[in-house]
Amino acid sequence: AQKITQTQPGMFVQEKEAVTLDCTYDTSDQSYGLFWYKQPSSGEMIFLIYQGSYDEQNATEGRYSLNFQKARKSANLVISASQLGDSAMYFCAMRSKNTGFQKLVFGTGTRLLVSP
Amino acid sequence: DGGITQSPKYLFRKEGQNVTLSCEQNLNHDAMYWYRQDPGQGLRLIYYSQIVNDFQKGDIAEGYSVSREKKESFPLTVTSAQKNPTAFYLCASSKAGASYEQYFGPGTRLTVT
């Protein structure tokens, strides 16, 4: 079965500092994709970054980067130079070949609070 | 502007009534999805559709029904058989393929009393 684990219910960071949000995953598939989404208090889910299981380089999108360690089955999100607007819930998710790539399995999320 | 719309934002119903949540997309995406989110939890897949006139059950389909008569539309009906219908419902769409992200609508918060 596919599973995503986010062990940090909440994280605090000061503005302009970097923060790492942890995500580990469990799958027997060799082909899968990992996603990070941001959910502000308004509720919509905003796509941040994607990493494919065969991608050799870590994905980066602006201030977001994904620290992909395949052997350890971890896909941590790094946010550099945190901003007040980064305060939100963050969800790690996975799609895999075993489920036809249609199902996106989510973790329980990490709430990030950025302080001035 | 392209995107996904869900209406209404808040919905209140009495127990025993069926209710239909709207989801429309103008992104020309083939695949559409319905998720449920409960407080402090991640999203759980209710139903998904990869093509018009076809849909599959997700992990928690009991008490829900869907239709996909048009590419742009994927309404979700919460039936009276759903034991705990109060939740936040999110609709999403994506291109077909493993690496494509899902785009989400703003969600509908359903309260059943």
PDB file of C-alpha atoms in Angstrom:
ATOM      1  CA  ALA A   1       0.000   0.000   0.000  1.00  0.00           C
ATOM      2  CA  GLN A   2       1.093   3.541  -0.651  1.00  0.00           C
ATOM      3  CA  LYS A   3       1.585   5.715   2.399  1.00  0.00           C
ATOM      4  CA  ILE A   4       2.887   9.197   3.172  1.00  0.00           C
ATOM      5  CA  THR A   5       4.108  10.103   6.648  1.00  0.00           C
ATOM      6  CA  GLN A   6       4.572  13.660   7.888  1.00  0.00           C
ATOM      7  CA  THR A   7       5.767  13.507  11.473  1.00  0.00           C
ATOM      8  CA  GLN A   8       5.817  17.237  12.238  1.00  0.00           C
ATOM      9  CA  PRO A   9       2.320  18.472  13.168  1.00  0.00           C
ATOM     10  CA  GLY A  10       3.642  22.028  13.465  1.00  0.00           C
ATOM     11  CA  MET A  11       6.780  24.007  12.723  1.00  0.00           C
ATOM     12  CA  PHE A  12       7.841  27.523  13.640  1.00  0.00           C
ATOM     13  CA  VAL A  13      10.342  29.627  11.726  1.00  0.00           C
ATOM     14  CA  GLN A  14      11.394  33.243  11.757  1.00  0.00           C
ATOM     15  CA  GLU A  15      10.989  35.376   8.705  1.00  0.00           C
ATOM     16  CA  LYS A  16      13.947  35.136   6.274  1.00  0.00           C
ATOM     17  CA  GLU A  17      15.162  31.850   7.716  1.00  0.00           C
ATOM     18  CA  ALA A  18      15.037  28.490   5.930  1.00  0.00           C
ATOM     19  CA  VAL A  19      12.839  25.630   7.108  1.00  0.00           C
ATOM     20  CA  THR A  20      12.637  21.939   6.235  1.00  0.00           C
ATOM     21  CA  LEU A  21       9.360  20.039   6.296  1.00  0.00           C
ATOM     22  CA  ASP A  22       9.764  16.277   6.517  1.00  0.00           C
ATOM     23  CA  CYS A  23       8.052  13.669   4.371  1.00  0.00           C
ATOM     24  CA  THR A  24       8.684   9.959   4.132  1.00  0.00           C
ATOM     25  CA  TYR A  25       6.859   7.635   1.811  1.00  0.00           C
ATOM     26  CA  ASP A  26       6.231   3.939   1.453  1.00  0.00           C
ATOM     27  CA  THR A  27       5.721   2.211  -1.870  1.00  0.00           C
ATOM     28  CA  SER A  28       6.858  -0.950  -3.582  1.00  0.00           C
ATOM     29  CA  ASP A  29       6.707   0.743  -6.991  1.00  0.00           C
ATOM     30  CA  GLN A  30       9.821   1.840  -8.822  1.00  0.00           C
ATOM     31  CA  SER A  31       7.898   4.476 -10.754  1.00  0.00           C
ATOM     32  CA  TYR A  32       6.191   7.186  -8.722  1.00  0.00           C
ATOM     33  CA  GLY A  33       5.863  10.919  -8.350  1.00  0.00           C
ATOM     34  CA  LEU A  34       6.040  13.080  -5.228  1.00  0.00           C
ATOM     35  CA  PHE A  35       4.231  16.383  -4.811  1.00  0.00           C
ATOM     36  CA  TRP A  36       4.063  19.152  -2.251  1.00  0.00           C
ATOM     37  CA  TYR A  37       0.997  21.323  -1.825  1.00  0.00           C
ATOM     38  CA  LYS A  38       0.348  24.406   0.298  1.00  0.00           C
ATOM     39  CA  GLN A  39      -3.062  24.993   1.885  1.00  0.00           C
ATOM     40  CA  PRO A  40      -3.630  28.522   3.260  1.00  0.00           C
ATOM     41  CA  SER A  41      -6.432  29.191   5.707  1.00  0.00           C
ATOM     42  CA  SER A  42      -8.764  29.911   2.771  1.00  0.00           C
ATOM     43  CA  GLY A  43      -8.701  26.207   1.960  1.00  0.00           C
ATOM     44  CA  GLU A  44      -7.541  25.902  -1.618  1.00  0.00           C
ATOM     45  CA  MET A  45      -4.611  23.582  -2.362  1.00  0.00           C
ATOM     46  CA  ILE A  46      -1.716  25.198  -4.193  1.00  0.00           C
ATOM     47  CA  PHE A  47       0.799  23.040  -6.043  1.00  0.00           C
ATOM     48  CA  LEU A  48       4.405  23.835  -5.106  1.00  0.00           C
ATOM     49  CA  ILE A  49       6.819  21.282  -6.502  1.00  0.00           C
ATOM     50  CA  TYR A  50       7.116  17.846  -8.128  1.00  0.00           C
ATOM     51  CA  GLN A  51       9.799  15.137  -8.057  1.00  0.00           C
ATOM     52  CA  GLY A  52       9.746  12.024 -10.213  1.00  0.00           C
ATOM     53  CA  SER A  53      11.279   8.828  -8.898  1.00  0.00           C
ATOM     54  CA  TYR A  54      13.697   8.651 -11.826  1.00  0.00           C
ATOM     55  CA  ASP A  55      14.758  12.289 -11.628  1.00  0.00           C
ATOM     56  CA  GLU A  56      18.414  12.428 -10.721  1.00  0.00           C
ATOM     57  CA  GLN A  57      18.414  16.050  -9.671  1.00  0.00           C
ATOM     58  CA  ASN A  58      16.463  17.496  -6.774  1.00  0.00           C
ATOM     59  CA  ALA A  59      13.540  19.606  -7.957  1.00  0.00           C
ATOM     60  CA  THR A  60      13.599  23.348  -7.356  1.00  0.00           C
ATOM     61  CA  GLU A  61      10.938  26.022  -7.881  1.00  0.00           C
ATOM     62  CA  GLY A  62      11.952  29.477  -6.756  1.00  0.00           C
ATOM     63  CA  ARG A  63      12.286  29.417  -2.956  1.00  0.00           C
ATOM     64  CA  TYR A  64      11.114  25.804  -2.796  1.00  0.00           C
ATOM     65  CA  SER A  65      13.390  22.816  -3.196  1.00  0.00           C
ATOM     66  CA  LEU A  66      12.802  19.141  -2.635  1.00  0.00           C
ATOM     67  CA  ASN A  67      15.501  17.133  -0.868  1.00  0.00           C
ATOM     68  CA  PHE A  68      14.917  13.731  -2.468  1.00  0.00           C
ATOM     69  CA  GLN A  69      16.691  10.789  -0.842  1.00  0.00           C
ATOM     70  CA  LYS A  70      15.439   7.739  -2.669  1.00  0.00           C
ATOM     71  CA  ALA A  71      17.196   5.099  -0.585  1.00  0.00           C
ATOM     72  CA  ARG A  72      15.731   6.571   2.579  1.00  0.00           C
ATOM     73  CA  LYS A  73      12.350   7.128   0.913  1.00  0.00           C
ATOM     74  CA  SER A  74      12.234  10.729   1.968  1.00  0.00           C
ATOM     75  CA  ALA A  75      11.153  13.824   0.072  1.00  0.00           C
ATOM     76  CA  ASN A  76      11.615  16.802   2.373  1.00  0.00           C
ATOM     77  CA  LEU A  77      10.503  20.280   1.328  1.00  0.00           C
ATOM     78  CA  VAL A  78      12.940  23.106   1.957  1.00  0.00           C
ATOM     79  CA  ILE A  79      11.637  26.662   1.969  1.00  0.00           C
ATOM     80  CA  SER A  80      14.385  29.250   1.844  1.00  0.00           C
ATOM     81  CA  ALA A  81      14.034  32.840   3.046  1.00  0.00           C
ATOM     82  CA  SER A  82      10.644  32.287   4.714  1.00  0.00           C
ATOM     83  CA  GLN A  83       7.997  34.954   4.315  1.00  0.00           C
ATOM     84  CA  LEU A  84       4.943  35.721   6.446  1.00  0.00           C
ATOM     85  CA  GLY A  85       2.760  34.532   3.575  1.00  0.00           C
ATOM     86  CA  ASP A  86       4.299  31.076   3.862  1.00  0.00           C
ATOM     87  CA  SER A  87       2.254  30.436   6.995  1.00  0.00           C
ATOM     88  CA  ALA A  88      -0.071  27.586   5.972  1.00  0.00           C
ATOM     89  CA  MET A  89      -0.573  23.829   6.030  1.00  0.00           C
ATOM     90  CA  TYR A  90       1.791  21.863   3.834  1.00  0.00           C
ATOM     91  CA  PHE A  91       0.961  18.455   2.428  1.00  0.00           C
ATOM     92  CA  CYS A  92       3.205  15.862   0.852  1.00  0.00           C
ATOM     93  CA  ALA A  93       1.553  13.530  -1.666  1.00  0.00           C
ATOM     94  CA  MET A  94       2.434  10.622  -3.952  1.00  0.00           C
ATOM     95  CA  ARG A  95       1.162   9.005  -7.140  1.00  0.00           C
ATOM     96  CA  SER A  96       2.502   5.643  -8.250  1.00  0.00           C
ATOM     97  CA  LYS A  97       2.319   3.223 -11.134  1.00  0.00           C
ATOM     98  CA  ASN A  98       0.706   0.593  -8.927  1.00  0.00           C
ATOM     99  CA  THR A  99      -2.446   2.712  -8.661  1.00  0.00           C
ATOM    100  CA  GLY A 100      -2.434   3.711 -12.308  1.00  0.00           C
ATOM    101  CA  PHE A 101      -0.986   7.092 -11.399  1.00  0.00           C
ATOM    102  CA  GLN A 102      -4.507   8.332 -10.786  1.00  0.00           C
ATOM    103  CA  LYS A 103      -4.633   8.236  -7.016  1.00  0.00           C
ATOM    104  CA  LEU A 104      -2.875  10.975  -5.130  1.00  0.00           C
ATOM    105  CA  VAL A 105      -2.187   9.791  -1.587  1.00  0.00           C
ATOM    106  CA  PHE A 106      -1.726  12.582   0.958  1.00  0.00           C
ATOM    107  CA  GLY A 107       0.020  12.827   4.297  1.00  0.00           C
ATOM    108  CA  THR A 108      -1.630  14.461   7.297  1.00  0.00           C
ATOM    109  CA  GLY A 109       0.191  17.729   6.793  1.00  0.00           C
ATOM    110  CA  THR A 110       2.465  20.098   8.695  1.00  0.00           C
ATOM    111  CA  ARG A 111       1.320  23.510   9.879  1.00  0.00           C
ATOM    112  CA  LEU A 112       4.008  26.128   9.344  1.00  0.00           C
ATOM    113  CA  LEU A 113       3.972  29.419  11.235  1.00  0.00           C
ATOM    114  CA  VAL A 114       6.311  32.171  10.147  1.00  0.00           C
ATOM    115  CA  SER A 115       6.946  34.886  12.719  1.00  0.00           C
ATOM    116  CA  PRO A 116       8.258  38.407  12.086  1.00  0.00           C
TER     117      PRO A 116
ATOM    118  CA  ASP B   1      -8.780  32.964 -16.633  1.00  0.00           C
ATOM    119  CA  GLY B   2      -8.524  29.161 -16.532  1.00  0.00           C
ATOM    120  CA  GLY B   3      -9.337  27.371 -13.337  1.00  0.00           C
ATOM    121  CA  ILE B   4     -11.689  25.273 -11.289  1.00  0.00           C
ATOM    122  CA  THR B   5     -14.836  26.604  -9.709  1.00  0.00           C
ATOM    123  CA  GLN B   6     -16.777  25.026  -6.912  1.00  0.00           C
ATOM    124  CA  SER B   7     -20.050  26.309  -5.647  1.00  0.00           C
ATOM    125  CA  PRO B   8     -21.244  27.164  -3.164  1.00  0.00           C
ATOM    126  CA  LYS B   9     -18.405  27.943  -0.740  1.00  0.00           C
ATOM    127  CA  TYR B  10     -20.582  27.020   2.265  1.00  0.00           C
ATOM    128  CA  LEU B  11     -23.522  24.628   2.249  1.00  0.00           C
ATOM    129  CA  PHE B  12     -25.906  23.705   5.039  1.00  0.00           C
ATOM    130  CA  ARG B  13     -28.288  20.764   4.910  1.00  0.00           C
ATOM    131  CA  LYS B  14     -30.533  18.811   7.195  1.00  0.00           C
ATOM    132  CA  GLU B  15     -29.762  15.191   7.898  1.00  0.00           C
ATOM    133  CA  GLY B  16     -31.504  12.835   5.483  1.00  0.00           C
ATOM    134  CA  GLN B  17     -31.282  15.158   2.475  1.00  0.00           C
ATOM    135  CA  ASN B  18     -29.172  14.517  -0.586  1.00  0.00           C
ATOM    136  CA  VAL B  19     -27.002  17.414  -1.689  1.00  0.00           C
ATOM    137  CA  THR B  20     -25.043  17.997  -4.886  1.00  0.00           C
ATOM    138  CA  LEU B  21     -21.729  19.871  -4.969  1.00  0.00           C
ATOM    139  CA  SER B  22     -20.760  21.544  -8.201  1.00  0.00           C
ATOM    140  CA  CYS B  23     -17.317  21.385  -9.852  1.00  0.00           C
ATOM    141  CA  GLU B  24     -16.481  22.977 -13.202  1.00  0.00           C
ATOM    142  CA  GLN B  25     -13.124  23.339 -14.932  1.00  0.00           C
ATOM    143  CA  ASN B  26     -12.070  25.205 -18.072  1.00  0.00           C
ATOM    144  CA  LEU B  27      -8.515  23.873 -18.162  1.00  0.00           C
ATOM    145  CA  ASN B  28      -9.365  21.227 -20.794  1.00  0.00           C
ATOM    146  CA  HIS B  29      -8.203  18.527 -18.385  1.00  0.00           C
ATOM    147  CA  ASP B  30      -9.253  14.945 -18.957  1.00  0.00           C
ATOM    148  CA  ALA B  31      -9.083  13.802 -15.345  1.00  0.00           C
ATOM    149  CA  MET B  32     -11.166  15.101 -12.443  1.00  0.00           C
ATOM    150  CA  TYR B  33     -11.225  14.150  -8.767  1.00  0.00           C
ATOM    151  CA  TRP B  34     -13.201  14.618  -5.574  1.00  0.00           C
ATOM    152  CA  TYR B  35     -11.512  14.651  -2.165  1.00  0.00           C
ATOM    153  CA  ARG B  36     -12.790  14.962   1.338  1.00  0.00           C
ATOM    154  CA  GLN B  37     -10.844  16.696   4.106  1.00  0.00           C
ATOM    155  CA  ASP B  38     -11.672  16.400   7.789  1.00  0.00           C
ATOM    156  CA  PRO B  39     -10.158  18.677  10.473  1.00  0.00           C
ATOM    157  CA  GLY B  40      -6.476  17.950  11.084  1.00  0.00           C
ATOM    158  CA  GLN B  41      -6.374  15.379   8.301  1.00  0.00           C
ATOM    159  CA  GLY B  42      -5.028  15.020   4.824  1.00  0.00           C
ATOM    160  CA  LEU B  43      -7.209  14.612   1.763  1.00  0.00           C
ATOM    161  CA  ARG B  44      -8.940  11.344   0.999  1.00  0.00           C
ATOM    162  CA  LEU B  45     -10.072  10.388  -2.501  1.00  0.00           C
ATOM    163  CA  ILE B  46     -13.799   9.858  -2.984  1.00  0.00           C
ATOM    164  CA  TYR B  47     -14.166   9.390  -6.760  1.00  0.00           C
ATOM    165  CA  TYR B  48     -12.170  10.125  -9.863  1.00  0.00           C
ATOM    166  CA  SER B  49     -12.822  10.236 -13.582  1.00  0.00           C
ATOM    167  CA  GLN B  50     -10.255   9.931 -16.354  1.00  0.00           C
ATOM    168  CA  ILE B  51     -12.659  10.456 -19.225  1.00  0.00           C
ATOM    169  CA  VAL B  52     -16.216  11.510 -19.937  1.00  0.00           C
ATOM    170  CA  ASN B  53     -18.856   8.928 -18.997  1.00  0.00           C
ATOM    171  CA  ASP B  54     -16.379   6.944 -16.910  1.00  0.00           C
ATOM    172  CA  PHE B  55     -15.454   7.173 -13.227  1.00  0.00           C
ATOM    173  CA  GLN B  56     -13.940   5.003 -10.508  1.00  0.00           C
ATOM    174  CA  LYS B  57     -14.382   4.753  -6.768  1.00  0.00           C
ATOM    175  CA  GLY B  58     -11.662   6.091  -4.558  1.00  0.00           C
ATOM    176  CA  ASP B  59     -10.919   5.082  -0.988  1.00  0.00           C
ATOM    177  CA  ILE B  60     -14.110   6.404   0.616  1.00  0.00           C
ATOM    178  CA  ALA B  61     -16.853   6.229  -2.033  1.00  0.00           C
ATOM    179  CA  GLU B  62     -19.615   4.850   0.178  1.00  0.00           C
ATOM    180  CA  GLY B  63     -22.514   7.289   0.480  1.00  0.00           C
ATOM    181  CA  TYR B  64     -21.401   9.380  -2.506  1.00  0.00           C
ATOM    182  CA  SER B  65     -22.230   9.365  -6.212  1.00  0.00           C
ATOM    183  CA  VAL B  66     -20.857  11.232  -9.228  1.00  0.00           C
ATOM    184  CA  SER B  67     -21.487  11.750 -12.916  1.00  0.00           C
ATOM    185  CA  ARG B  68     -19.269  12.876 -15.784  1.00  0.00           C
ATOM    186  CA  GLU B  69     -21.483  13.803 -18.687  1.00  0.00           C
ATOM    187  CA  LYS B  70     -19.261  16.663 -19.858  1.00  0.00           C
ATOM    188  CA  LYS B  71     -15.503  17.071 -19.809  1.00  0.00           C
ATOM    189  CA  GLU B  72     -15.817  20.319 -17.871  1.00  0.00           C
ATOM    190  CA  SER B  73     -18.131  19.131 -15.122  1.00  0.00           C
ATOM    191  CA  PHE B  74     -17.904  16.537 -12.327  1.00  0.00           C
ATOM    192  CA  PRO B  75     -20.677  17.010  -9.758  1.00  0.00           C
ATOM    193  CA  LEU B  76     -20.642  15.106  -6.479  1.00  0.00           C
ATOM    194  CA  THR B  77     -23.834  14.034  -4.690  1.00  0.00           C
ATOM    195  CA  VAL B  78     -23.619  13.415  -0.982  1.00  0.00           C
ATOM    196  CA  THR B  79     -26.449  11.026  -0.246  1.00  0.00           C
ATOM    197  CA  SER B  80     -28.319  10.411   2.975  1.00  0.00           C
ATOM    198  CA  ALA B  81     -26.421   7.116   3.216  1.00  0.00           C
ATOM    199  CA  GLN B  82     -23.182   8.964   4.014  1.00  0.00           C
ATOM    200  CA  LYS B  83     -22.911   8.652   7.784  1.00  0.00           C
ATOM    201  CA  ASN B  84     -20.646  11.636   8.488  1.00  0.00           C
ATOM    202  CA  PRO B  85     -21.115  14.079   5.612  1.00  0.00           C
ATOM    203  CA  THR B  86     -19.934  17.227   7.383  1.00  0.00           C
ATOM    204  CA  ALA B  87     -16.524  17.986   5.869  1.00  0.00           C
ATOM    205  CA  PHE B  88     -14.561  20.160   3.465  1.00  0.00           C
ATOM    206  CA  TYR B  89     -14.867  18.909  -0.123  1.00  0.00           C
ATOM    207  CA  LEU B  90     -12.241  19.671  -2.738  1.00  0.00           C
ATOM    208  CA  CYS B  91     -12.488  19.086  -6.467  1.00  0.00           C
ATOM    209  CA  ALA B  92      -9.379  18.793  -8.640  1.00  0.00           C
ATOM    210  CA  SER B  93      -8.421  18.213 -12.246  1.00  0.00           C
ATOM    211  CA  SER B  94      -5.283  17.275 -14.116  1.00  0.00           C
ATOM    212  CA  LYS B  95      -3.880  16.276 -17.468  1.00  0.00           C
ATOM    213  CA  ALA B  96      -3.487  12.538 -17.942  1.00  0.00           C
ATOM    214  CA  GLY B  97      -0.067  11.254 -16.884  1.00  0.00           C
ATOM    215  CA  ALA B  98       1.989  10.580 -13.802  1.00  0.00           C
ATOM    216  CA  SER B  99       3.959  13.793 -13.596  1.00  0.00           C
ATOM    217  CA  TYR B 100       1.111  16.239 -13.965  1.00  0.00           C
ATOM    218  CA  GLU B 101       0.000  18.027 -10.846  1.00  0.00           C
ATOM    219  CA  GLN B 102      -3.614  18.264  -9.848  1.00  0.00           C
ATOM    220  CA  TYR B 103      -5.177  21.702  -9.780  1.00  0.00           C
ATOM    221  CA  PHE B 104      -7.677  22.275  -7.009  1.00  0.00           C
ATOM    222  CA  GLY B 105     -10.804  24.351  -6.682  1.00  0.00           C
ATOM    223  CA  PRO B 106     -11.504  26.568  -3.658  1.00  0.00           C
ATOM    224  CA  GLY B 107     -13.567  23.864  -1.919  1.00  0.00           C
ATOM    225  CA  THR B 108     -17.065  23.573  -0.461  1.00  0.00           C
ATOM    226  CA  ARG B 109     -17.587  23.352   3.270  1.00  0.00           C
ATOM    227  CA  LEU B 110     -20.640  21.176   3.898  1.00  0.00           C
ATOM    228  CA  THR B 111     -22.380  21.154   7.252  1.00  0.00           C
ATOM    229  CA  VAL B 112     -25.152  18.662   7.899  1.00  0.00           C
ATOM    230  CA  THR B 113     -27.218  18.973  11.082  1.00  0.00           C
TER     231      THR B 113
END
